[in-house]
Short mmCIF file of C-alpha atoms in Angstrom, two decimals:
data_model
loop_
_atom_site.label_atom_id
_atom_site.label_comp_id
_atom_site.label_asym_id
_atom_site.label_seq_id
_atom_site.Cartn_x
_atom_site.Cartn_y
_atom_site.Cartn_z
CA GLY A 69 99.76 72.87 199.40
CA GLN A 70 103.17 73.61 200.85
CA GLN A 71 105.26 70.61 201.88
CA LEU A 72 108.71 70.09 203.29
CA ASN A 73 111.51 68.35 201.37
CA GLN A 74 112.07 65.04 203.11
CA SER A 75 114.70 62.49 202.11
CA PRO A 76 115.26 59.74 201.41
CA GLN A 77 111.87 58.76 200.03
CA SER A 78 112.43 55.13 201.06
CA MET A 79 115.04 52.99 202.76
CA PHE A 80 115.68 49.24 202.83
CA ILE A 81 118.02 48.31 205.64
CA GLN A 82 119.22 45.28 207.58
CA GLU A 83 118.10 44.80 211.17
CA GLY A 84 120.65 46.34 213.51
CA GLU A 85 121.74 49.09 211.13
CA ASP A 86 121.45 52.77 211.93
CA VAL A 87 119.09 55.00 209.93
CA SER A 88 119.24 58.68 209.13
CA MET A 89 116.63 60.86 207.42
CA ASN A 90 116.29 64.60 207.05
CA CYS A 91 113.95 67.40 206.22
CA THR A 92 114.57 70.85 204.72
CA SER A 93 112.42 73.87 204.12
CA SER A 94 112.63 77.29 202.52
CA SER A 95 110.66 78.65 205.50
CA ILE A 96 111.73 79.10 209.10
CA PHE A 97 109.83 77.09 211.69
CA ASN A 98 109.59 77.56 215.45
CA THR A 99 109.01 73.87 216.12
CA TRP A 100 110.01 70.69 214.31
CA LEU A 101 108.25 67.38 214.99
CA TRP A 102 108.81 63.82 213.86
CA TYR A 103 105.92 61.37 213.50
CA LYS A 104 105.68 57.65 212.58
CA GLN A 105 102.66 56.28 210.75
CA ASP A 106 101.71 52.61 210.44
CA PRO A 107 99.26 51.40 207.77
CA GLY A 108 95.67 52.29 208.60
CA GLU A 109 96.69 54.40 211.58
CA GLY A 110 97.17 58.08 212.29
CA PRO A 111 100.64 59.58 212.77
CA VAL A 112 102.16 59.01 216.22
CA LEU A 113 104.41 61.71 217.70
CA LEU A 114 108.00 60.55 218.26
CA ILE A 115 109.97 63.69 219.08
CA ALA A 116 109.25 67.44 219.30
CA LEU A 117 112.02 70.07 219.00
CA TYR A 118 111.52 73.66 220.16
CA LYS A 119 114.86 75.45 219.92
CA ALA A 120 117.34 75.95 217.12
CA GLY A 121 120.30 73.65 217.66
CA GLU A 122 118.38 71.43 220.08
CA LEU A 123 119.32 67.74 220.10
CA THR A 124 116.73 65.43 221.68
CA SER A 125 116.63 61.68 222.20
CA ASN A 126 113.77 59.25 222.76
CA GLY A 127 115.18 55.76 223.29
CA ARG A 128 116.94 54.73 220.07
CA LEU A 129 115.72 57.87 218.30
CA THR A 130 117.66 61.12 218.15
CA ALA A 131 116.52 64.28 216.38
CA GLN A 132 118.03 67.72 215.90
CA PHE A 133 116.56 71.14 215.14
CA GLY A 134 118.85 72.85 212.63
CA ILE A 135 120.60 76.09 213.54
CA THR A 136 119.03 77.91 210.60
CA ARG A 137 115.57 76.70 211.75
CA LYS A 138 115.01 75.45 208.21
CA ASP A 139 115.98 71.83 208.68
CA SER A 140 115.90 68.81 210.98
CA PHE A 141 117.17 65.26 210.99
CA LEU A 142 116.11 62.02 212.67
CA ASN A 143 118.43 59.13 213.47
CA ILE A 144 117.36 55.64 214.53
CA SER A 145 120.06 53.47 216.02
CA ALA A 146 120.19 49.66 215.92
CA SER A 147 116.97 49.28 213.90
CA ILE A 148 114.53 46.48 214.72
CA PRO A 149 111.64 45.05 212.66
CA SER A 150 109.01 47.12 214.50
CA ASP A 151 110.68 50.30 213.22
CA VAL A 152 109.04 49.58 209.87
CA GLY A 153 106.66 52.33 208.83
CA ILE A 154 106.52 55.79 207.31
CA TYR A 155 108.30 58.61 209.12
CA PHE A 156 107.13 62.19 208.63
CA CYS A 157 108.77 65.43 209.59
CA ALA A 158 106.53 68.41 210.32
CA GLY A 159 107.18 72.10 210.87
CA GLN A 160 105.04 74.33 213.03
CA GLY A 161 104.79 78.02 213.83
CA TYR A 162 105.81 79.65 210.57
CA GLY A 163 104.84 83.13 209.49
CA GLY A 164 101.40 84.01 210.76
CA SER A 165 100.15 80.45 211.07
CA GLN A 166 98.04 79.41 214.02
CA GLY A 167 99.86 76.19 214.76
CA ASN A 168 98.89 74.00 211.84
CA LEU A 169 101.60 71.54 210.78
CA ILE A 170 103.36 71.45 207.42
CA PHE A 171 104.43 67.87 206.61
CA GLY A 172 107.07 66.28 204.46
CA LYS A 173 106.13 63.49 202.04
CA GLY A 174 107.53 60.84 204.34
CA THR A 175 110.35 58.31 204.44
CA LYS A 176 109.23 54.70 204.09
CA LEU A 177 111.44 52.43 206.17
CA SER A 178 111.70 48.71 205.52
CA VAL A 179 113.80 46.49 207.81
CA LYS A 180 115.07 43.07 206.79
CA PRO A 181 115.45 40.70 209.74
CA GLY B 86 93.22 58.38 228.98
CA ALA B 87 91.50 57.95 225.66
CA GLY B 88 93.13 59.31 222.56
CA VAL B 89 91.56 61.09 219.61
CA SER B 90 88.79 59.03 218.05
CA GLN B 91 87.24 59.38 214.61
CA THR B 92 84.11 57.90 213.10
CA PRO B 93 83.43 56.25 210.80
CA SER B 94 86.74 54.53 210.12
CA ASN B 95 85.70 54.00 206.50
CA LYS B 96 83.10 55.77 204.39
CA VAL B 97 82.16 54.87 200.83
CA THR B 98 79.83 57.25 199.03
CA GLU B 99 78.73 58.14 195.54
CA LYS B 100 79.72 61.24 193.64
CA GLY B 101 77.42 64.12 194.49
CA LYS B 102 76.44 62.86 197.94
CA TYR B 103 76.88 64.66 201.27
CA VAL B 104 79.10 63.19 204.02
CA GLU B 105 79.88 64.00 207.64
CA LEU B 106 83.04 62.91 209.42
CA ARG B 107 83.27 63.10 213.20
CA CYS B 108 86.20 63.75 215.53
CA ASP B 109 86.31 63.33 219.31
CA PRO B 110 89.44 65.06 220.63
CA ILE B 111 91.36 64.22 223.77
CA SER B 112 89.34 65.43 226.76
CA GLY B 113 90.29 68.98 227.72
CA HIS B 114 92.13 69.76 224.50
CA THR B 115 91.04 73.17 223.27
CA ALA B 116 92.79 73.11 219.90
CA LEU B 117 91.50 70.83 217.13
CA TYR B 118 92.85 70.41 213.61
CA TRP B 119 91.62 68.64 210.49
CA TYR B 120 94.06 67.35 207.86
CA ARG B 121 93.64 65.44 204.61
CA GLN B 122 96.13 62.78 203.49
CA SER B 123 96.25 61.51 199.94
CA LEU B 124 98.04 58.28 199.03
CA GLY B 125 101.80 58.62 199.22
CA GLN B 126 101.65 62.13 200.68
CA GLY B 127 101.97 63.73 204.07
CA PRO B 128 98.87 65.16 205.76
CA GLU B 129 97.75 68.60 204.51
CA PHE B 130 96.09 71.13 206.78
CA LEU B 131 92.41 71.93 206.30
CA ILE B 132 91.06 73.86 209.31
CA TYR B 133 91.92 74.74 212.91
CA PHE B 134 89.55 75.34 215.83
CA GLN B 135 90.42 77.06 219.07
CA GLY B 136 87.44 76.37 221.29
CA THR B 137 84.23 76.70 219.29
CA GLY B 138 85.53 79.05 216.64
CA ALA B 139 87.37 78.29 213.41
CA ALA B 140 90.59 80.24 213.92
CA ASP B 141 92.08 79.31 210.54
CA ASP B 142 90.19 77.73 207.65
CA SER B 143 92.72 78.64 204.98
CA GLY B 144 93.34 74.99 204.09
CA LEU B 145 89.76 74.18 203.04
CA PRO B 146 89.97 73.51 199.29
CA ASN B 147 86.62 75.07 198.34
CA ASP B 148 83.20 75.97 199.69
CA ARG B 149 81.96 72.38 199.53
CA PHE B 150 83.98 71.76 202.70
CA PHE B 151 82.77 73.03 206.06
CA ALA B 152 83.49 72.13 209.68
CA VAL B 153 81.86 72.90 213.01
CA ARG B 154 82.69 72.49 216.67
CA PRO B 155 79.58 73.86 218.42
CA GLU B 156 80.47 73.01 222.03
CA GLY B 157 84.23 73.21 221.81
CA SER B 158 84.76 69.47 221.95
CA VAL B 159 83.48 67.17 219.16
CA SER B 160 83.97 68.44 215.63
CA THR B 161 82.27 67.45 212.38
CA LEU B 162 83.77 67.91 208.94
CA LYS B 163 81.07 68.21 206.30
CA ILE B 164 81.57 67.73 202.58
CA GLN B 165 78.81 68.62 200.14
CA ARG B 166 78.43 67.33 196.56
CA THR B 167 81.38 64.95 196.96
CA GLU B 168 83.75 64.48 194.03
CA ARG B 169 86.07 61.57 193.24
CA GLY B 170 89.03 63.83 194.02
CA ASP B 171 87.81 64.12 197.62
CA SER B 172 88.82 60.50 198.20
CA ALA B 173 91.52 60.50 200.90
CA VAL B 174 92.13 59.80 204.57
CA TYR B 175 90.79 62.61 206.75
CA LEU B 176 92.77 62.99 209.97
CA CYS B 177 91.86 64.88 213.10
CA ALA B 178 94.38 66.05 215.71
CA SER B 179 94.01 67.80 219.04
CA SER B 180 96.33 69.78 221.28
CA SER B 181 96.13 71.13 224.82
CA ARG B 182 97.12 74.60 223.61
CA PRO B 183 97.75 76.57 220.41
CA LEU B 184 101.18 75.69 218.99
CA GLY B 185 101.29 72.65 221.29
CA GLU B 186 102.07 69.06 220.35
CA GLN B 187 99.34 67.55 218.20
CA PHE B 188 98.00 64.04 218.74
CA PHE B 189 96.27 62.37 215.83
CA GLY B 190 93.28 60.08 215.53
CA PRO B 191 93.26 56.97 213.30
CA GLY B 192 91.55 58.82 210.45
CA THR B 193 88.50 58.27 208.28
CA ARG B 194 89.15 56.77 204.86
CA LEU B 195 86.70 58.39 202.44
CA THR B 196 86.12 56.79 199.06
CA VAL B 197 83.97 58.59 196.50
CA LEU B 198 82.81 56.32 193.67
#
């Protein structure tokens, strides 16, 4: 099935460092979402973006909806050990879809204390 | 309130058997989605319900897969004649409206031996 291009695939960082990951698509989306998934759990919604150019923050997380509507990025500032997990971007509302999400392959984040 | 729940959390079955996976959405959520997540991949869309009807089943891989939502709340994903390639985590998500934010359950890990 169709998936978004998400990078990097994995990151190993020191506690306290900032993190940046991004997602690109050949299709235009009306909504971009960022999820975090821990082992054995379902994805948990972090941030939802609804307008091109929108910049939204949720605590130490900041995400932006690209102007072209084909990309988005997520930044995490001052990382802490509990940030460990897999982060997924997802696009929604493309073409004639009914709201189902298209996901990237994920960015696996590891944080060294 | 309670989140999305899924049962069983794990299911091991033999090739050729029939399985049913259950999803209880967040109370009052009219939209319900099923996704399948293979190891190292993002979730992939299977089917979407708005109320009792399947509004989009374009993600179902073949006719061995079927889902119902008879009363517009609980949904059951049914897989006939299971194959080893069906092994994956099956995720359910619900939303208060079409194109709204989706909240995921913990998933059912299906293993076909």
